[in-house]
XYZ file of C-alpha atoms in Angstrom:
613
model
C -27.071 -236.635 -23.275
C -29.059 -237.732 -20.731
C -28.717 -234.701 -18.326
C -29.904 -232.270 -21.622
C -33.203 -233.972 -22.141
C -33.624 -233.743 -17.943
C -32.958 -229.522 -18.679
C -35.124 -229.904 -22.053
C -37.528 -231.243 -20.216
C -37.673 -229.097 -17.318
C -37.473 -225.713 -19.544
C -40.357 -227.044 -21.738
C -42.943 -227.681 -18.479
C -41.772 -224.537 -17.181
C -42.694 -222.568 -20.725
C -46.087 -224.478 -20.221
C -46.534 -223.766 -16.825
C -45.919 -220.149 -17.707
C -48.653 -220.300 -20.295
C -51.602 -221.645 -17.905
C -50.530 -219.181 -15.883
C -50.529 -216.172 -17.693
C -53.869 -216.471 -20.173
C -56.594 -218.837 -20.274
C -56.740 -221.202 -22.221
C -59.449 -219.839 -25.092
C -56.773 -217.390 -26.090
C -54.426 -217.510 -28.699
C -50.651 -217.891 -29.259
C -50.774 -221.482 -27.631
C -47.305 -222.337 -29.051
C -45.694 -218.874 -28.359
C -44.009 -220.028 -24.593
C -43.210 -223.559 -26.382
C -41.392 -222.222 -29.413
C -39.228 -220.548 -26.798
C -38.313 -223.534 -24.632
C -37.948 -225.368 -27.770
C -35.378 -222.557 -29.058
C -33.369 -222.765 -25.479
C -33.505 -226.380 -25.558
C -31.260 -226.084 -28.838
C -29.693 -223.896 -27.951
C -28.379 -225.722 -25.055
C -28.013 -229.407 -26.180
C -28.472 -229.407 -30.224
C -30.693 -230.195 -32.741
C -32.349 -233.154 -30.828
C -32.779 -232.137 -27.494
C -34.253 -228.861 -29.283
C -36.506 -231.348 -31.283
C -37.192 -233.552 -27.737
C -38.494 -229.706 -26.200
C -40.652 -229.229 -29.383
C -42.942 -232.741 -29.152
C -42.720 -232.631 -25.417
C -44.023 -229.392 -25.202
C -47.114 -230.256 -27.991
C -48.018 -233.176 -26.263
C -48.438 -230.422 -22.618
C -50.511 -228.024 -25.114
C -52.838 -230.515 -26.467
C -52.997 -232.098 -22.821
C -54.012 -228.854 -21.009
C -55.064 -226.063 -23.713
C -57.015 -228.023 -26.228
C -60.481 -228.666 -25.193
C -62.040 -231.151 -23.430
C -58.777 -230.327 -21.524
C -56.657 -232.692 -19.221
C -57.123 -235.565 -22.394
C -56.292 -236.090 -25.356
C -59.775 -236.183 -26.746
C -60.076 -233.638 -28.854
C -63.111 -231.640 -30.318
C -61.666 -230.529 -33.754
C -59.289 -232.772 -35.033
C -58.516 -230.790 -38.556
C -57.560 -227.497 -36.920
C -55.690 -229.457 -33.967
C -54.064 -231.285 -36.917
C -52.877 -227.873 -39.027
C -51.656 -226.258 -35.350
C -49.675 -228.741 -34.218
C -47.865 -229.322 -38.378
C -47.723 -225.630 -39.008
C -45.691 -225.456 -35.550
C -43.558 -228.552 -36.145
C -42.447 -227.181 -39.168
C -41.981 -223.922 -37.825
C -39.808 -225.713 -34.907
C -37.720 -227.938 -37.414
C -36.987 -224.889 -39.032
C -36.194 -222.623 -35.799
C -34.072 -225.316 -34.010
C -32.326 -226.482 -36.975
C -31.189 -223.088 -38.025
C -29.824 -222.668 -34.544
C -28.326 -226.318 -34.577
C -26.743 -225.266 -38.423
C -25.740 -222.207 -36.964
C -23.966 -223.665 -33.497
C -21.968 -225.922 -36.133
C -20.651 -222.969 -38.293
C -20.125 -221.659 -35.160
C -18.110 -224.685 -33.629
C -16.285 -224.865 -36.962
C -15.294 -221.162 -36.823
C -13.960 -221.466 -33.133
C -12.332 -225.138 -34.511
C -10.599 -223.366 -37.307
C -9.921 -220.273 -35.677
C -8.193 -222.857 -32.898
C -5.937 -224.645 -35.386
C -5.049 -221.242 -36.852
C -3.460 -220.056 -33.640
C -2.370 -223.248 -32.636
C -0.498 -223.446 -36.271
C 0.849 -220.100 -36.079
C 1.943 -220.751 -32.425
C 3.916 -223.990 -33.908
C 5.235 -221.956 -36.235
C 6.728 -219.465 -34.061
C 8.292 -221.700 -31.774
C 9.423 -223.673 -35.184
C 10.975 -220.530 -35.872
C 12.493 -219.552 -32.490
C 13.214 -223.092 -31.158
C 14.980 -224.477 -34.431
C 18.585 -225.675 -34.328
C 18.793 -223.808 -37.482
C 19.447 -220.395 -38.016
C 16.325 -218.545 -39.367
C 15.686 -214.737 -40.304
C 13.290 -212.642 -42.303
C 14.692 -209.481 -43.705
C 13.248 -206.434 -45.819
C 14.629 -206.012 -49.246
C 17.040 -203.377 -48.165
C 18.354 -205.204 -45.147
C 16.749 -204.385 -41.921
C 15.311 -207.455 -39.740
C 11.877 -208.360 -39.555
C 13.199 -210.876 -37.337
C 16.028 -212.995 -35.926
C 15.799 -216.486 -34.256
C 17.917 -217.355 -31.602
C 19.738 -219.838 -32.649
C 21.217 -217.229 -35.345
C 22.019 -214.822 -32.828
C 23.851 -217.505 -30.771
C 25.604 -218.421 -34.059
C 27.610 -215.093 -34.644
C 27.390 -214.545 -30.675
C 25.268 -210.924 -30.760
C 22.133 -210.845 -29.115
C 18.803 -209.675 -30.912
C 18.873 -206.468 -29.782
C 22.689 -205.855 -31.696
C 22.015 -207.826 -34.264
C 18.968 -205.247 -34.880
C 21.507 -202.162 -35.530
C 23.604 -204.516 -37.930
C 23.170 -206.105 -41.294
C 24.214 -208.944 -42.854
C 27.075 -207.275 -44.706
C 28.626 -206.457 -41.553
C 29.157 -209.442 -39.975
C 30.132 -211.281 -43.145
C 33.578 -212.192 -43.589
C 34.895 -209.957 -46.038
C 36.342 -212.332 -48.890
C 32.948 -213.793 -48.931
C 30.788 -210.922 -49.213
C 30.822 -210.606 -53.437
C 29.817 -213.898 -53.458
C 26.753 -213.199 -51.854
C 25.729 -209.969 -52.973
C 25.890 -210.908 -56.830
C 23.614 -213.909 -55.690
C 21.330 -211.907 -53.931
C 20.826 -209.313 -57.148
C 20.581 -212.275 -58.945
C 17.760 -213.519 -57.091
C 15.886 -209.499 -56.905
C 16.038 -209.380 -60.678
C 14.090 -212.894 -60.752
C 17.013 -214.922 -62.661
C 16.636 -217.364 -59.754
C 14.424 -217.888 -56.807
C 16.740 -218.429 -54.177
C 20.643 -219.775 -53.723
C 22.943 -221.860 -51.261
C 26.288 -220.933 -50.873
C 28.936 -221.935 -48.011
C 30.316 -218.266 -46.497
C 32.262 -217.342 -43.386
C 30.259 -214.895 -40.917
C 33.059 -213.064 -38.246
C 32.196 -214.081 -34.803
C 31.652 -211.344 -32.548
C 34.558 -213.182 -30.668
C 36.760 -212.239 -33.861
C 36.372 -216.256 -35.376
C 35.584 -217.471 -38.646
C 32.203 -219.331 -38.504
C 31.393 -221.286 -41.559
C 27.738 -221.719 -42.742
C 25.452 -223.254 -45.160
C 22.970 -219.845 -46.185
C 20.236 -220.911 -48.113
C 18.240 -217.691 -48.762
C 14.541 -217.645 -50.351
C 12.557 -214.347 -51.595
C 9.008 -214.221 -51.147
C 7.156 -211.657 -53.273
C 4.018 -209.990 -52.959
C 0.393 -210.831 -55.384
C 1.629 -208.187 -58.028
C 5.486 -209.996 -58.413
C 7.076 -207.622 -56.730
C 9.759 -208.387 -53.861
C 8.564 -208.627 -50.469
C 10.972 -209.706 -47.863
C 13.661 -212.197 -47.823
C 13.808 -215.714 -45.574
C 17.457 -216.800 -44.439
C 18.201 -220.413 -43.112
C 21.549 -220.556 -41.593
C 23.199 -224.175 -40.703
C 26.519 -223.820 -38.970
C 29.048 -226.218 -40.874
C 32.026 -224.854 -38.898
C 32.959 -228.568 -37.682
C 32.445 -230.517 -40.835
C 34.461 -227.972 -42.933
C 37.113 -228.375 -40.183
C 36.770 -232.190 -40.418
C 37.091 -231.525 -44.238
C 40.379 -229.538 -43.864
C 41.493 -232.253 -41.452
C 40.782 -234.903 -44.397
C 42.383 -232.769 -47.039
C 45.381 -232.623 -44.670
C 45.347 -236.143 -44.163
C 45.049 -237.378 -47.633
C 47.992 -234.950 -48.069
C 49.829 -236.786 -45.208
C 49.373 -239.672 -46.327
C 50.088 -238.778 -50.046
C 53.788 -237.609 -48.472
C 54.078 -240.507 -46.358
C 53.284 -242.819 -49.008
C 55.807 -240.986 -51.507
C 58.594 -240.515 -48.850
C 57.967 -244.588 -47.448
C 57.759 -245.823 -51.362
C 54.219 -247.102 -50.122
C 50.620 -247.328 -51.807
C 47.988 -247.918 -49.863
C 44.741 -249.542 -51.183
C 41.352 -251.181 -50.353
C 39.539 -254.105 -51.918
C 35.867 -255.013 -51.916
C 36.052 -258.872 -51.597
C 32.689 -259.326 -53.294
C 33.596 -257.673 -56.379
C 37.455 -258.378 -56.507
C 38.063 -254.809 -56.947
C 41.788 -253.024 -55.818
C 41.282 -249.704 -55.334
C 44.632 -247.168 -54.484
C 43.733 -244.216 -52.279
C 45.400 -241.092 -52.541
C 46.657 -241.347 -55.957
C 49.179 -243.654 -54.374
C 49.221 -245.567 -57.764
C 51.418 -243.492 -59.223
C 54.338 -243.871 -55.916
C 54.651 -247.147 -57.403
C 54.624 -246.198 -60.768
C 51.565 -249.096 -61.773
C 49.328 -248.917 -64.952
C 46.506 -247.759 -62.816
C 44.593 -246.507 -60.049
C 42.341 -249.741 -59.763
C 42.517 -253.162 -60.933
C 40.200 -256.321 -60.703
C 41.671 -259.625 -59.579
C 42.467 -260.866 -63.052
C 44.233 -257.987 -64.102
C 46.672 -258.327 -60.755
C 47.162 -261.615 -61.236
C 47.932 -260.855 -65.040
C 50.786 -258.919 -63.237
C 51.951 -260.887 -60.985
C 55.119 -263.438 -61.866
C 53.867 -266.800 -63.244
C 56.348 -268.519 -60.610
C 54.438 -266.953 -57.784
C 50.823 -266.882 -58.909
C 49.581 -269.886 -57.284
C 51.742 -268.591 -53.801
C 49.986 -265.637 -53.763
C 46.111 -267.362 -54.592
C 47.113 -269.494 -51.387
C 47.478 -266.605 -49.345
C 44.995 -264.517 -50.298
C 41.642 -267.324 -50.017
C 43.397 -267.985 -46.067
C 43.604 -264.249 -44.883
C 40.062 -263.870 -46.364
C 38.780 -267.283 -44.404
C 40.497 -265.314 -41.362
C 43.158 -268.755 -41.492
C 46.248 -266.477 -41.709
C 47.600 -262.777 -41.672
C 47.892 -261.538 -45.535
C 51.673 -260.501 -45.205
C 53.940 -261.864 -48.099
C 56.367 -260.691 -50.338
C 55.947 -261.593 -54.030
C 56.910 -260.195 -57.635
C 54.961 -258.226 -60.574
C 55.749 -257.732 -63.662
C 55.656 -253.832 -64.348
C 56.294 -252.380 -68.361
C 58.552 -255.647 -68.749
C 60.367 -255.084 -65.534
C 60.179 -257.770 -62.505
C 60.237 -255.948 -59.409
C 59.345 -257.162 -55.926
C 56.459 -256.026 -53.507
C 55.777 -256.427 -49.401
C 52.070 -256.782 -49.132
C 50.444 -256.258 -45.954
C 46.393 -256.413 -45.266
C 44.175 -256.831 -42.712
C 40.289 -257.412 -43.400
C 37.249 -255.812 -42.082
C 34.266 -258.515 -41.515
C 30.587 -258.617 -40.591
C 28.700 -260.068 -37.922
C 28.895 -263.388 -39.163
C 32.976 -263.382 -39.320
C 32.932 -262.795 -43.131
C 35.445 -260.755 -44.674
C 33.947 -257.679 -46.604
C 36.581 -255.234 -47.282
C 40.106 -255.628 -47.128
C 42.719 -252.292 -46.209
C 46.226 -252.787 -47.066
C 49.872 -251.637 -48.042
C 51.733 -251.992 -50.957
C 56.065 -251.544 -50.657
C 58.303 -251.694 -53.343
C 61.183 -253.381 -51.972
C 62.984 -254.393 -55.235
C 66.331 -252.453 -53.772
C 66.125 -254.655 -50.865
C 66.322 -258.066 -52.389
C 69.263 -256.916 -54.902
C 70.431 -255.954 -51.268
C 69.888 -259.330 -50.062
C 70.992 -260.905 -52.999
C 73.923 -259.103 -53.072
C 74.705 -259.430 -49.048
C 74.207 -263.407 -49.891
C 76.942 -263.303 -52.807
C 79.175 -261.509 -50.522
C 78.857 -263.308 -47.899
C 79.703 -266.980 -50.096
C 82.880 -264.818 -51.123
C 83.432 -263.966 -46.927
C 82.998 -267.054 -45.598
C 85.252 -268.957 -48.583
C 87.734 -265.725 -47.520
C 87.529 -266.864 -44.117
C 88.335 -270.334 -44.757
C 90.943 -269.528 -46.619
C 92.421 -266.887 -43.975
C 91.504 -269.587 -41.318
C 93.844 -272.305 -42.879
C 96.745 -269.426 -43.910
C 96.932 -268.272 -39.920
C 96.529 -272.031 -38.593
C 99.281 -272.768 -41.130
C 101.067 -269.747 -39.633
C 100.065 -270.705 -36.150
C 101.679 -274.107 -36.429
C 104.524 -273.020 -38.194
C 105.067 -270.419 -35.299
C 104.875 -273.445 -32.996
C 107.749 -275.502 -34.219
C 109.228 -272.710 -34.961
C 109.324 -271.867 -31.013
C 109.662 -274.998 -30.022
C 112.430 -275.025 -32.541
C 114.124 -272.013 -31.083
C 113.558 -273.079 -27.682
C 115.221 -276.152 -28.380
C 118.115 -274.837 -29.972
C 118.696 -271.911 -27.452
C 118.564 -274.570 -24.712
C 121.451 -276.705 -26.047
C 123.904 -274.139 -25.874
C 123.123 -272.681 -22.559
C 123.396 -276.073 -21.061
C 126.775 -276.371 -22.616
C 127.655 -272.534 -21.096
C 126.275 -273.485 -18.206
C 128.113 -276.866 -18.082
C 131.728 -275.391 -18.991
C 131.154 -273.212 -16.586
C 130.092 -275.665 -13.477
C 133.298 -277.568 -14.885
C 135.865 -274.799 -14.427
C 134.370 -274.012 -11.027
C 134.767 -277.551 -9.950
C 138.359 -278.043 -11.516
C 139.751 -274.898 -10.234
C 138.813 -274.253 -6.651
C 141.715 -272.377 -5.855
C 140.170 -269.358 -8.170
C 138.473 -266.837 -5.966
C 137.900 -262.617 -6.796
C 137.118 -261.664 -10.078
C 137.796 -265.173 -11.722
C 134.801 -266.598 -9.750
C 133.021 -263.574 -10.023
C 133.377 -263.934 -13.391
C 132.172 -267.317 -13.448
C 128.919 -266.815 -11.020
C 128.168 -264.312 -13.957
C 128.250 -266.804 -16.567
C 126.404 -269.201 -14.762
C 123.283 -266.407 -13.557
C 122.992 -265.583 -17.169
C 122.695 -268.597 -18.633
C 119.967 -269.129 -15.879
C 118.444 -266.312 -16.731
C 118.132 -266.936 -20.459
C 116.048 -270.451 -19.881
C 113.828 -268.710 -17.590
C 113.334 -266.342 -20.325
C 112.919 -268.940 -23.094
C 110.418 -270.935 -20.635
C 108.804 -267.184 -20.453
C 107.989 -267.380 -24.046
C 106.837 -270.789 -24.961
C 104.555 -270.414 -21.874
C 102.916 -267.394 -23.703
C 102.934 -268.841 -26.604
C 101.227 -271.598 -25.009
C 98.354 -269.338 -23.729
C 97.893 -267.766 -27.243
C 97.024 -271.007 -28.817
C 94.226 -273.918 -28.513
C 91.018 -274.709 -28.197
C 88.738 -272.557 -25.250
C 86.634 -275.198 -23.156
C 84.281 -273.147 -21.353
C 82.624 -274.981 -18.178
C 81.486 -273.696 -14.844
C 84.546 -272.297 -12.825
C 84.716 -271.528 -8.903
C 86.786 -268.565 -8.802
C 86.440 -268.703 -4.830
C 87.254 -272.080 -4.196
C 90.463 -271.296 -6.617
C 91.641 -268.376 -5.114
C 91.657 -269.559 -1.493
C 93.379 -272.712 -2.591
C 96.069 -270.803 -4.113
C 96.668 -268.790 -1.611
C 97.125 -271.005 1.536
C 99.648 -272.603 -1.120
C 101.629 -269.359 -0.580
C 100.866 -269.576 2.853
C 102.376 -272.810 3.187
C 105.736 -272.177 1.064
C 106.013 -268.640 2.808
C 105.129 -269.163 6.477
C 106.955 -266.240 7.802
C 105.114 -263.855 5.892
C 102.013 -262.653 8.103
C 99.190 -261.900 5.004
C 95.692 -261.112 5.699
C 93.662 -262.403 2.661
C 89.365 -261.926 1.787
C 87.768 -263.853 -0.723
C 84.463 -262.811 -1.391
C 82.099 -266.316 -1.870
C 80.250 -267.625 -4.826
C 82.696 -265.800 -7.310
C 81.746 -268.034 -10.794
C 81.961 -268.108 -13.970
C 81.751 -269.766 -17.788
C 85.847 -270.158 -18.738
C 88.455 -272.862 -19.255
C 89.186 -273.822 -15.915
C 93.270 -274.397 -16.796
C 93.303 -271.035 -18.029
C 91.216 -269.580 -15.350
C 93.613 -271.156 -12.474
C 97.043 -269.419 -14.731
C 95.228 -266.222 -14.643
C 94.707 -266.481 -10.523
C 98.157 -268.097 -10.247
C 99.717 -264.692 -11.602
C 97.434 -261.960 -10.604
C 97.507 -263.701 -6.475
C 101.236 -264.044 -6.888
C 101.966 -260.625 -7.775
C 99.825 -259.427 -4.987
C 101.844 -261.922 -2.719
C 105.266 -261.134 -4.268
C 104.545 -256.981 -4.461
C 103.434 -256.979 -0.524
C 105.905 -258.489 0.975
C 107.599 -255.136 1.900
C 104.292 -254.210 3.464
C 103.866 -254.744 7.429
C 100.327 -255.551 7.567
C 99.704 -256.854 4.143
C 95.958 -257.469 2.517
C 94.999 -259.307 -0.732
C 91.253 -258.937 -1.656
C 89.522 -261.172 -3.977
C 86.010 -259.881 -5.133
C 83.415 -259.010 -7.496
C 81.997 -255.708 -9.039
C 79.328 -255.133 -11.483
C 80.233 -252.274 -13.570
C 77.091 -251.299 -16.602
C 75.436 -254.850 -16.226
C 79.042 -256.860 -16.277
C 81.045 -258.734 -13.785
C 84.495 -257.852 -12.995
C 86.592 -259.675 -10.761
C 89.064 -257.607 -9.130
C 92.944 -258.613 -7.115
C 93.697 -255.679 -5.168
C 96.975 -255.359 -2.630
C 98.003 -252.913 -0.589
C 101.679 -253.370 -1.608
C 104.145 -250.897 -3.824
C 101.620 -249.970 -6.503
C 102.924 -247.967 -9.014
C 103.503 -245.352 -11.071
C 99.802 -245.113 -13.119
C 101.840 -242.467 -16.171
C 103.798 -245.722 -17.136
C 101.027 -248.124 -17.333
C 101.188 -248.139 -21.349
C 104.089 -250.454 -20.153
C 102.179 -252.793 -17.738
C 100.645 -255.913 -19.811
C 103.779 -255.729 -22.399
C 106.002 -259.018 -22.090
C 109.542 -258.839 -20.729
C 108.390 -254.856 -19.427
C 108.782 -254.311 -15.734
C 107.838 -251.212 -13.646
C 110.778 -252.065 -10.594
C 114.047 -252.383 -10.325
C 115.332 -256.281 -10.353
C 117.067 -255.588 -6.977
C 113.641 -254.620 -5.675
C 111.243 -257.118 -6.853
C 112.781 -260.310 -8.420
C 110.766 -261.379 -12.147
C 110.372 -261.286 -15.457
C 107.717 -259.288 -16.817
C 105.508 -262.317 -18.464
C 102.952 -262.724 -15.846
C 100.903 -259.683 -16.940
C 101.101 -260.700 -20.545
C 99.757 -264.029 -19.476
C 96.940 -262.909 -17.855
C 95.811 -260.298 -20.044
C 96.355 -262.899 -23.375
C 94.236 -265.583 -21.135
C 91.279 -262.399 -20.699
C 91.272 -261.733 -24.448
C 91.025 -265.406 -24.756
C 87.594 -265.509 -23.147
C 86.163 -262.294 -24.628
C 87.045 -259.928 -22.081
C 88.859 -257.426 -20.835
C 91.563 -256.192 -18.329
C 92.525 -252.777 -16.063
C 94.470 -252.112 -13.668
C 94.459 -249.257 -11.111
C 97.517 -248.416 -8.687
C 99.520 -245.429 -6.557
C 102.662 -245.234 -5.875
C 103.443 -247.198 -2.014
C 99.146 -247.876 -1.620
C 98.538 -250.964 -3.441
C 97.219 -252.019 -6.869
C 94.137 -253.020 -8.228
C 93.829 -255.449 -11.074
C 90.185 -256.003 -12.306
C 89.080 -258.790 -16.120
C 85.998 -259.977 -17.090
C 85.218 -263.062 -18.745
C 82.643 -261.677 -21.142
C 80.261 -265.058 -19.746
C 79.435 -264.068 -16.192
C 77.676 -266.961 -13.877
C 75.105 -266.125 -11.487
C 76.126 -267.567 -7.907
């Protein structure tokens, strides 16, 4: 402000210097230069500094043009008095027309501002929105196209220009929005949304919300028409994707026998989703508290309260199993929730699964019953074979007995007419030797059996066994009672195992003594004792390198009394591999054998309760 009075200032002397300068002082028109300075001065810094001009240049006029000049003093007061009003006036008027003037002016150049600035907002409103946007003529053509909408159905402006609307519109949508359109032409409505499918120019569906407006001229009639495309492509495919899971789920919960349900724990309100309801045939889609626990059976009521209060308290899961009543029927549920809660740990809303697994407990029920009739069965059938196990017993003890008597007698005779008659030689004594190797034969064969029987019955101790330790023991026993024979023998270390030791040692004593007994035609004999593990079991395996045998008769091998040589070639009875295989079966386990023909023979059992080492 301060720098306009300095210029206000400055024009005004120079207006007065101009107006010594140029006529003397008795002529007229001594306001004629000031009115001008006065009119600049407004010009230039407003009503005030135009006002500041005007008494700063009458106080230079009545200073140097207004006799006695250079003072104040002056000689006619009245007409110095009119001048100086009449020209005050006249400046008021002069500078504040131009000061009224400057603000119309301003104003213009203000409004004229926000006019461009509004219709530059509303451009780039149009051509910057994230929603489509287009002005059309009545019959079609563009006016114009934002980009956005161009980027929507993937043509640019320029091909979008040579289309309309109708072309890119997916075909089974196009009535739809025609009829609207004449609809909105004849004036029944002003404008319309509908959902439609535009084609790509990719060849893909796009789906959009089309809200289109018509704006009509003064007289009513049509004008042009304003389209506002929002792409809903993803939320209609979010809604498919919901319509295909509530379809799912519908399936799922119909195929599982499930309903599935929700709960607002402020309100006590059970709400099925889905229409699951109906799966599990109940009165209704929702229920309050009350009316569940109307349903539920008065024996498990207060169960299910308990429950319930510590799942929402966050004390327990909510998974029981509890009966409703249903149209008079009692039928059992599984009920499984889980609760969402807010910040403060409260539960709000509870999600959950409903089962109907009535079948199951007449299942159970019935599995129960049966098994009270099994296991009374089994006691039963326990006591008839231990009955028929004891009886079999003395019944072999019996025949053992019996059988024994007489051969001793045969056998005694026999020794007796040897001894009397010495003289008898040939056939007689042949005869005799017979008699006496049969009857030998027979115990041996009656000791065969009761030791079978012996390995079929009793109780199974099963302790830690050292099949090693075992094994070498037994065989320096043969060692010692055969010391001609030269065997090489391997036992692998740390072979153990859960078993009855007694039994375990039998099983070793005949598996190691056929190995000893079937290689003693072999020069350079070898027994092996070791371990395999064959699909996560041990197997403890007797191998040889003795006769072997024939693997097409070994349907033959574990049967009692059944041997695969001669007698002349191999002395025995056949009982040893019954033994064994009854001790294996004994334990749980199992027993194979592998073999050729002059290579040896492999005999391999488990115990079912391998030991680590």
């Amino acid at each position: 402000m301060a720098i306009r009075l300095v210029v206000a200032l400055l024009i005004t002397a120079f207006a007065t210097w101009i107006r010594v300068a140029l006529a003397p002082a008795e002529s007229g028109g001594r306001f004629i230069t000031l009115s001008l300075a006065a009119a600049l001065s407004a010009l230039y810094g407003g009503f005030r500094v135009g006002m500041f001009s005007t008494v700063v240049g009458m106080l230079f006029i009545n200073y140097l043009l207004v006799k006695p000049y250079f003072s104040f003093a002056i000689e006619n007061p009245v007409e110095a008095f009119w001048l100086n009003t009449w020209h005050l006036i006249t400046q008021l008027v002069v500078v504040g027309s131009i000061s009224f003037m400057q603000q119309q002016n301003q104003r213009l150049r203000q409004a004229t501002t926000d006019i461009q600035l509004g219709a530059k907002q509303l451009e780039d409103t149009f051509e910057h929105s994230s929603t489509g946007m287009a002005h059309s003529h009545i019959d079609g053509r563009w006016i114009r196209v934002n980009q956005t909408y161009c980027d929507l159905i993937g043509y640019t402006k320029a091909e979008i220009q040579a289309l309309s609307f109708r072309d890119f519109t997916h075909p089974d949508d196009l009535r739809l929005d025609e009829d609207q359109l004449a609809r909105t032409l004849k004036g029944d409505i002003a404008s319309y949304n509908i959902e439609k499918r535009y084609i790509h120019k990719q060849g893909q569906a796009v789906w959009v919300h089309l809200t289109l407006s018509l704006v009509r001229e003064p007289g009513g009639q049509p004008d042009y028409l304003i389209a506002v495309v929002q792409d809903i492509t993803a939320s209609k495919a979010t809604e498919q994707a919901l319509r295909t899971s509530e379809q799912l789920l519908r399936q799922a919960n119909q195929l599982a026998g499930l309903a599935s349900w929700h709960a607002d724990v402020a309100t006590r309100r059970f709400v099925t989703l889905s229409g699951s309801h109906e799966v599990l045939d109940l009165p209704s889609a929702e229920f309050s508290d009350d009316e569940l626990l109307a349903l539920t059976h008065p024996d498990d009521r207060a169960m299910v309260l308990k429950h319930w209060a510590m799942a929402v308290k966050g004390l327990a899961d909510y998974d029981i199993e509890y009966r409703l009543i249903i149209r008079g029927d009692h039928r059992w549920f599984s009920v499984r929730a889980e609760f969402d809660r807010d910040a403060q740990g409260r539960a709000v809303r509870a999600l959950g699964v409903t089962q109907d697994i009535t079948e199951r407990k007449r299942h159970e029920m019935q599995i129960q019953q049966l098994n009270a009739s099994l296991e009374q069965r089994i006691e039963e059938r326990t006591r008839a074979l231990k009955a028929a196990y004891d009886e079999l017993e003395s019944y072999s003890y019996a025949v053992a007995h019996d059988l024994r008597s007489p051969l001793r007698i045969i056998n005694g005779f026999a020794q007796a007419l040897q001894e009397d008659n010495p003289e008898w030689a040939g056939e007689s004594r042949s005869h005799l030797e017979r008699i006496m190797g049969a009857s030998k034969k027979m115990g041996e064969l009656i000791d065969g059996l009761l030791t079978l029987s012996q390995f079929s019955r009793g109780d199974l101790q099963r302790k830690p066994v050292n099949l090693s330790t075992i094994a070498t023991r037994l065989l320096e026993e043969f060692s010692s009672t055969d010391p001609q024979r030269q065997v090489r023998w391997e036992v692998e270390p740390g072979l153990n195992a859960m078993a009855d030791p007694p039994l375990v040692e039998a099983l070793l004593q005949n598996l190691l003594h056929n190995a000893w007994k079937y290689s003693a035609q072999t020069p350079q004999a070898v027994i092996r004792v070791y371990a395999q593990v064959e699909k996560g079991q041990t197997r403890f395996c007797v191998s040889d390198n003795g006769a072997g045998f024939d693997m097409a008769r070994a349907n033959k091998l574990f049967q009692p009394f059944q041997r695969l040589h001669m007698p002349h070639e191999f002395a025995g009875l056949g009982i040893g591999l019954a033994t064994s295989l009854r001790i294996v079966q004994r334990h749980g386990g199992g027993m194979a054998a592998t073999a050729e023909p002059g290579k040896g023979a492999t005999f391999c059992f488990s115990l079912y309760a391998p030991l680590a080492a």
